[in-house]
Coordinates of C-alpha atoms and ligand atoms in Angstrom, one line a residue:
M1 CA 0.0 0.0 0.0
Q2 CA 1.5 3.4 -0.9
L3 CA 1.3 5.9 1.9
K4 CA 2.3 9.5 2.2
F5 CA 4.1 10.5 5.4
L6 CA 4.7 13.9 6.9
S7 CA 7.3 14.8 9.6
Y8 CA 8.0 18.1 11.3
T9 CA 11.4 19.3 12.3
Y10 CA 13.1 22.5 13.5
P11 CA 12.9 25.5 11.1
G12 CA 16.5 25.7 9.8
L13 CA 17.0 21.9 9.9
E14 CA 14.7 20.9 7.0
W15 CA 17.6 20.1 4.7
I16 CA 19.1 17.8 7.3
L17 CA 15.8 15.9 7.5
K18 CA 15.7 15.9 3.7
Q19 CA 19.1 14.4 3.6
E20 CA 18.1 11.7 6.1
I21 CA 15.1 10.8 4.0
L22 CA 17.1 10.8 0.7
N23 CA 19.9 8.7 2.3
K24 CA 17.2 6.1 3.0
K25 CA 16.1 6.4 -0.7
W26 CA 12.5 7.4 0.1
Q27 CA 10.8 9.7 -2.3
I28 CA 10.3 13.4 -1.1
A29 CA 6.9 14.9 -1.9
E30 CA 7.1 18.4 -0.5
I31 CA 9.4 20.6 1.6
W32 CA 8.0 23.5 3.6
P33 CA 9.5 25.6 6.4
G34 CA 9.4 23.2 9.3
F35 CA 8.1 20.0 7.6
L36 CA 8.6 17.5 4.9
S37 CA 6.4 14.9 3.3
Y38 CA 7.6 11.7 1.6
F39 CA 6.2 8.5 0.0
W40 CA 6.6 4.8 0.4
D41 CA 4.8 1.8 1.9
E42 CA 4.0 0.7 5.5
S43 CA 7.5 -0.8 6.1
V44 CA 8.9 2.7 5.8
L45 CA 6.5 3.9 8.5
V46 CA 8.3 1.6 11.0
K47 CA 11.8 2.5 9.6
A48 CA 11.1 6.2 9.6
N49 CA 10.1 6.1 13.3
L50 CA 13.1 4.0 14.1
W51 CA 15.7 5.8 12.1
L52 CA 14.9 9.5 11.5
R53 CA 17.0 11.5 14.0
T54 CA 15.6 15.0 13.4
A55 CA 11.8 14.3 12.8
N56 CA 9.6 15.2 15.7
K57 CA 6.9 12.6 14.7
V58 CA 5.9 10.6 11.7
Y59 CA 2.3 11.2 10.5
I60 CA 0.4 9.4 7.8
V61 CA -1.4 11.9 5.5
L62 CA -5.0 10.6 5.3
D63 CA -6.4 13.5 3.2
E64 CA -5.5 16.9 1.8
F65 CA -8.1 19.4 0.5
T66 CA -9.1 23.0 0.3
T67 CA -12.4 24.2 1.6
N68 CA -14.1 27.1 3.4
S69 CA -17.2 25.3 4.3
F70 CA -18.0 23.4 7.5
D71 CA -20.3 21.0 5.7
E72 CA -17.6 20.1 3.2
L73 CA -15.1 19.6 6.0
F74 CA -17.5 17.2 7.7
D75 CA -18.0 15.3 4.5
R76 CA -14.3 15.0 3.7
I77 CA -13.6 13.7 7.2
Y78 CA -16.5 11.3 7.1
G79 CA -15.2 10.1 3.8
I80 CA -12.0 8.8 5.3
D81 CA -11.9 5.0 6.0
W82 CA -11.7 5.3 9.8
E83 CA -12.8 1.7 10.3
F84 CA -9.6 0.7 8.6
W85 CA -7.2 3.2 10.2
I86 CA -8.4 3.2 13.8
W87 CA -11.5 1.0 14.1
N88 CA -12.9 1.9 17.6
K89 CA -9.8 0.8 19.3
F90 CA -8.1 4.1 20.3
N91 CA -8.8 6.9 22.7
F92 CA -8.3 9.4 19.8
F93 CA -8.0 13.1 20.2
V94 CA -8.1 15.8 17.6
K95 CA -5.3 18.4 17.6
P96 CA -5.8 21.3 15.2
H97 CA -2.9 23.6 14.2
I98 CA -4.3 26.7 12.5
I99 CA -2.3 29.4 10.6
K100 CA -3.9 32.4 8.8
S101 CA -7.4 30.9 8.7
N102 CA -10.9 32.0 9.8
F103 CA -11.6 28.5 11.1
S104 CA -11.6 28.3 14.9
Q105 CA -9.8 25.6 16.8
V106 CA -12.9 24.6 18.8
W107 CA -15.1 24.3 15.7
I108 CA -12.6 22.2 13.8
Q109 CA -12.2 19.9 16.8
K110 CA -16.0 19.5 17.2
I111 CA -16.7 18.8 13.5
V112 CA -13.8 16.4 13.0
Q113 CA -14.7 14.5 16.1
K114 CA -18.3 14.3 15.2
A115 CA -17.6 13.1 11.7
I116 CA -15.1 10.4 12.9
I117 CA -17.5 9.1 15.6
K118 CA -20.5 9.1 13.2
K119 CA -18.4 7.0 10.7
L120 CA -17.2 4.6 13.4
V121 CA -20.3 3.9 15.5
G122 CA -23.1 5.9 13.8
S123 CA -23.9 7.7 17.1
W124 CA -22.3 9.7 19.9
N125 CA -21.7 6.6 22.1
Y126 CA -18.0 6.1 21.2
V127 CA -16.2 3.9 23.6
S128 CA -12.6 2.9 22.8
T129 CA -11.5 -0.6 23.4
T130 CA -8.1 0.4 24.7
W131 CA -6.6 3.2 26.8
T132 CA -4.1 4.1 24.1
N133 CA -4.2 7.7 23.1
L134 CA -4.0 8.5 19.4
E135 CA -3.5 11.9 17.9
I136 CA -5.3 13.0 14.8
R137 CA -3.7 16.3 13.8
I138 CA -5.5 18.7 11.5
D139 CA -3.2 21.3 9.9
V140 CA -5.0 24.3 8.5
F141 CA -3.1 26.9 6.5
K142 CA -5.6 29.5 5.1
N143 CA -8.3 27.1 3.7
N144 CA -5.9 24.2 3.0
F145 CA -6.4 21.2 5.2
K146 CA -4.1 18.2 6.0
I147 CA -5.6 15.3 7.9
L148 CA -2.8 13.5 9.7
L149 CA -2.7 10.3 11.7
D150 CA 0.1 10.0 14.3
S151 CA 2.1 6.9 14.1
S152 CA 4.8 7.7 16.7
G153 CA 2.8 8.3 20.0
E154 CA 5.3 10.1 22.2
P155 CA 7.3 12.6 20.2
L156 CA 10.4 11.1 18.7
Y157 CA 12.8 13.3 20.8
K158 CA 11.8 11.0 23.7
R159 CA 14.2 8.4 22.7
G160 CA 13.7 6.2 25.7
Y161 CA 17.2 6.1 27.1
K162 CA 16.8 9.1 29.5
V163 CA 16.1 8.7 33.2
G164 CA 16.4 12.4 33.7
N165 CA 17.1 15.7 32.1
S166 CA 18.9 18.8 33.2
Q167 CA 16.7 21.9 33.8
A168 CA 18.0 23.2 30.6
S169 CA 18.4 20.2 28.4
I170 CA 18.3 20.3 24.7
K171 CA 15.9 18.1 22.8
E172 CA 17.4 14.9 21.3
T173 CA 16.1 15.7 17.8
L174 CA 17.7 19.1 17.9
A175 CA 20.9 17.7 19.3
A176 CA 21.1 15.1 16.5
G177 CA 20.3 17.8 14.0
I178 CA 23.2 19.9 15.2
I179 CA 25.6 17.0 15.1
L180 CA 24.5 16.2 11.5
L181 CA 24.7 19.9 10.7
C182 CA 28.3 20.2 11.8
G183 CA 29.2 16.9 10.2
C184 CA 31.7 16.3 13.0
K185 CA 33.8 13.3 12.0
Q186 CA 36.2 13.5 15.0
D187 CA 36.6 10.3 17.1
V188 CA 37.5 12.3 20.2
C189 CA 35.1 15.0 21.3
Y190 CA 34.4 17.0 24.5
D191 CA 31.3 18.5 26.0
P192 CA 32.4 20.5 29.1
F193 CA 28.7 21.4 30.0
C194 CA 27.2 18.0 29.3
G195 CA 24.1 18.1 31.6
S196 CA 22.2 15.0 30.9
W197 CA 24.5 14.1 28.0
T198 CA 22.1 14.6 25.1
L199 CA 24.7 16.0 22.6
L200 CA 27.3 13.3 23.1
I201 CA 24.8 10.4 23.3
E202 CA 23.3 11.6 20.0
K203 CA 26.9 11.9 18.5
A204 CA 27.6 8.3 19.6
L205 CA 24.4 7.0 18.1
I206 CA 25.2 8.7 14.8
D207 CA 28.9 7.6 14.8
L208 CA 28.0 4.0 15.6
N209 CA 24.9 4.0 13.3
I210 CA 22.5 3.0 16.1
A211 CA 18.8 3.7 15.4
P212 CA 17.6 6.4 17.8
G213 CA 14.2 4.8 18.1
S214 CA 15.6 1.4 19.1
F215 CA 15.1 2.1 22.9
R216 CA 11.3 2.8 22.7
N217 CA 7.9 1.8 21.3
F218 CA 5.5 3.5 18.9
V219 CA 1.8 3.8 18.8
L220 CA 1.8 2.2 15.3
E221 CA 2.5 -1.1 17.0
E222 CA -1.1 -1.2 18.0
F223 CA -2.5 -0.6 14.5
D224 CA -4.4 -3.6 13.3
W225 CA -3.3 -3.2 9.7
I226 CA 0.4 -3.4 10.4
D227 CA 2.2 -6.7 10.7
K228 CA 2.8 -7.2 14.4
N229 CA 6.3 -8.5 13.9
L230 CA 7.4 -5.7 11.7
V231 CA 8.7 -3.5 14.5
E232 CA 10.7 -6.3 16.1
K233 CA 12.0 -7.4 12.8
E234 CA 13.1 -3.8 11.9
K235 CA 14.7 -3.4 15.4
R236 CA 16.7 -6.6 14.9
R237 CA 17.7 -5.6 11.4
A238 CA 18.8 -2.1 12.8
S239 CA 21.0 -3.8 15.4
T240 CA 23.0 -5.6 12.7
R241 CA 23.8 -2.2 11.1
R242 CA 25.7 -1.1 14.2
K243 CA 29.3 0.0 13.3
N244 CA 32.4 -0.8 15.3
K245 CA 34.3 2.5 15.8
S246 CA 36.8 3.5 18.5
I247 CA 35.2 6.8 19.5
K248 CA 36.0 8.5 22.8
L249 CA 33.6 11.1 24.1
Y250 CA 34.3 13.1 27.2
G251 CA 31.6 15.0 29.1
Y252 CA 31.9 17.2 32.3
D253 CA 29.5 19.1 34.4
I254 CA 29.9 21.1 37.6
D255 CA 26.7 19.6 39.1
E256 CA 27.1 16.2 40.8
K257 CA 23.4 15.4 40.3
M258 CA 23.7 15.9 36.6
V259 CA 26.8 13.7 36.4
N260 CA 24.8 10.9 38.1
I261 CA 21.9 11.3 35.7
A262 CA 24.3 11.4 32.7
R263 CA 25.9 8.1 33.9
Q264 CA 22.5 6.5 34.1
N265 CA 21.4 7.8 30.6
I266 CA 24.7 6.5 29.1
E267 CA 24.2 3.1 30.6
N268 CA 20.6 3.0 29.3
A269 CA 21.8 3.7 25.8
G270 CA 24.5 1.0 26.2
L271 CA 27.3 3.4 25.5
E272 CA 29.5 3.0 28.6
E273 CA 32.6 1.8 26.7
Y274 CA 32.8 5.0 24.5
I275 CA 31.9 7.6 27.0
F276 CA 33.8 9.2 29.9
V277 CA 32.0 11.4 32.4
Q278 CA 33.2 13.4 35.4
Q279 CA 32.2 16.2 37.7
W280 CA 34.4 19.2 36.8
D281 CA 34.4 23.0 36.7
F282 CA 34.9 24.2 33.1
L283 CA 37.0 27.1 34.4
N284 CA 39.7 24.5 35.5
L285 CA 39.4 22.3 32.5
K286 CA 41.8 21.9 29.6
I287 CA 40.2 20.8 26.3
S288 CA 41.9 19.5 23.1
D289 CA 40.8 18.3 19.7
C290 CA 37.1 19.0 19.3
M291 CA 34.3 20.5 21.4
I292 CA 30.6 20.4 20.9
T293 CA 28.6 22.0 23.8
N294 CA 25.5 23.7 25.1
P295 CA 26.8 26.1 27.8
P296 CA 24.5 27.7 30.5
Y297 CA 22.5 30.7 29.2
G298 CA 22.5 32.3 32.7
E299 CA 18.7 32.1 32.8
R300 CA 17.2 28.8 34.1
I301 CA 20.6 27.8 35.4
K302 CA 22.2 30.8 37.2
S303 CA 25.9 30.9 37.0
K304 CA 27.9 33.7 38.8
N305 CA 30.8 33.2 36.4
I306 CA 28.8 33.4 33.1
E307 CA 31.0 36.1 31.6
K308 CA 34.2 34.3 32.6
I309 CA 32.8 31.1 31.2
Y310 CA 32.1 32.6 27.8
G311 CA 35.5 34.4 27.8
K312 CA 37.4 31.1 28.4
L313 CA 35.1 29.2 25.9
F314 CA 36.0 31.4 23.0
E315 CA 39.6 31.5 24.0
D316 CA 39.8 27.7 24.1
L317 CA 38.0 27.5 20.8
K318 CA 40.8 29.4 19.0
N319 CA 43.2 26.5 19.7
L320 CA 40.9 23.6 18.9
K321 CA 40.7 21.7 15.6
C322 CA 36.9 22.3 15.6
G323 CA 34.2 23.6 17.9
W324 CA 30.5 24.0 17.9
I325 CA 28.4 25.9 20.5
I326 CA 24.6 26.1 20.8
T327 CA 23.4 28.8 23.2
G328 CA 20.6 31.2 24.1
Y329 CA 23.1 33.5 25.8
K330 CA 23.6 36.9 24.2
V331 CA 27.2 36.4 23.3
D332 CA 29.3 39.6 23.1
K333 CA 29.9 40.6 19.5
K334 CA 33.7 40.8 20.2
F335 CA 33.8 37.0 20.4
L336 CA 32.0 36.4 17.1
D337 CA 34.6 37.4 14.6
N338 CA 35.5 34.4 12.5
F339 CA 32.5 32.4 13.7
K340 CA 29.5 31.3 11.5
V341 CA 26.1 31.7 13.1
R342 CA 22.7 30.0 12.5
V343 CA 19.6 30.8 14.5
L344 CA 17.5 27.8 15.7
S345 CA 14.9 27.2 18.3
N346 CA 15.2 25.1 21.5
W347 CA 11.9 24.5 23.5
G348 CA 10.5 27.5 21.6
K349 CA 13.4 29.8 22.6
R350 CA 15.7 31.4 20.0
V351 CA 19.2 29.9 20.2
K352 CA 22.3 30.5 18.2
F353 CA 24.4 27.8 16.8
L354 CA 28.0 29.0 16.4
W355 CA 31.0 27.3 14.8
K356 CA 34.5 28.2 13.6
Ligands
SAM1 C1 22.4 24.3 29.1 S1 22.8 23.1 30.3 C2 23.4 21.8 29.3 C3 22.3 20.8 28.9 C4 22.7 19.6 28.1 N1 23.1 20.0 26.8 C5 21.6 18.6 28.2 O1 21.0 18.4 27.1 O2 21.2 18.1 29.2 C6 24.3 23.7 30.9 C7 25.0 22.8 31.9 O3 26.2 23.4 32.3 C8 26.5 23.1 33.7 N2 27.4 24.1 34.2 C9 27.2 25.4 34.7 N3 28.3 26.0 35.0 C10 29.4 25.1 34.8 C11 30.8 25.1 35.0 N4 31.4 26.2 35.4 N5 31.5 24.0 34.6 C12 30.9 22.9 34.1 N6 29.5 22.8 34.0 C13 28.8 23.9 34.3 C14 25.1 23.1 34.3 O4 25.1 22.3 35.5 C15 24.2 22.5 33.2 O5 24.0 21.1 33.4

C-alpha cells in the first residue's frame, strides 16, 4: 500500500531531515518551512520512526483538500476510511494547528470528532476498546487542510534512554540535527557542559549507526493493519547495522546530580565503553581536539561566572581543531569574529548555533 508521510522538524533543519530521507532512498513529496512529506509503503512507516533522527513525529497523510465550508469539512472527514485506520480501538483526540485561517480551533475539533465518531459507530456513544491515546492532527493553512494520523505516539525526541534531564536540556532531535549539521567526524570529542549528555549520546548514536528509536515503542505497534512482527524485525535488522568504531567522548558538568543522571542515561543507551563522564568545573578544564557543547545561558541555570565562562570558551576554541556551540546567551559581538552563526529554536526559545 503506498502511503504519504509527513514529519515536522526545526525550522532551519529541513535540509538535514531531507538528507536523512534521501539517504534512505525514500521519495520526497514536499518541503516547507518546518516540515517535509515523503512517500513509500508501510515498512517505511516503521523504519522512519526507528531511524529518523531529526523528525519530531511521523504522521500518515490521510487526506489533503481546500475548503471554506464546515459541511464540506465534515463530508471529507466522514469520507476517510476510519474503520480501517483506527477502528474503535483508540482513545483518539483531535489536535488542530491553524495558521492564517478563519476556522476556529474549537469548531474544527467538534466537526472532525463528530464526523469520525459518526463513521465509526453511527452515534455519539463512542467507547474505545483500549486506553491508548492516538493523535489526529489537523493542519490548516488558510483554507488548506491536511488530515494527519500520528504513528509515533510520544514525540520522537523522547528516545527512551533518558532517566532524567537537566533543567536546561536540549531536545534529542535538535541535538542530532546539530551533530549532523556540523558533520563532525572527530573520534575524540568534548562537551564541558554535558548536563544529561544529550549531545554526546546523540553523537555516539550517529557515529555507531545506532537507530535512535531502538530504545522505545511507537503507537503504530497497535495498528491492526500493520504486521505485528514488523517493528521487532526492523529493530533486529537495525541492530545488525551497528558500526564498530573506537570513539572517545568526554563530558563534564559542575553539578554532581547531573553527572549521576548522565551516567544512568549513558548506561541505558548501552554506551559505557565509549563515554567518559566526570564532575568538573569548566574554568579549571583543559580541552583539546574537538568540542561540541551547550553552555549555560545564565537564565534557568544561574551561573555567577557566566562572563568568565564565555571568555574562556571562545579563548579555548581558538586553539581547537573544531568547535560548535549552541546557546541562548547573548554572546558579546567581540567574540563572534571568524564564527559562523545560524539561528535555531530550543523549546520555543531562539538559540544561536555558532561554529568556527
Ligand atoms: C544548558 S545546560 C546543558 C544541557 C545539556 N546539553 C543537556 O541536554 O542536558 C548547561 C550545563 O552546564 C552546567 N554548568 C554550569 N556552570 C558550569 C561550569 N562552570 N562548569 C561545568 N559545567 C557547568 C550546568 O550544571 C548545566 O548542566
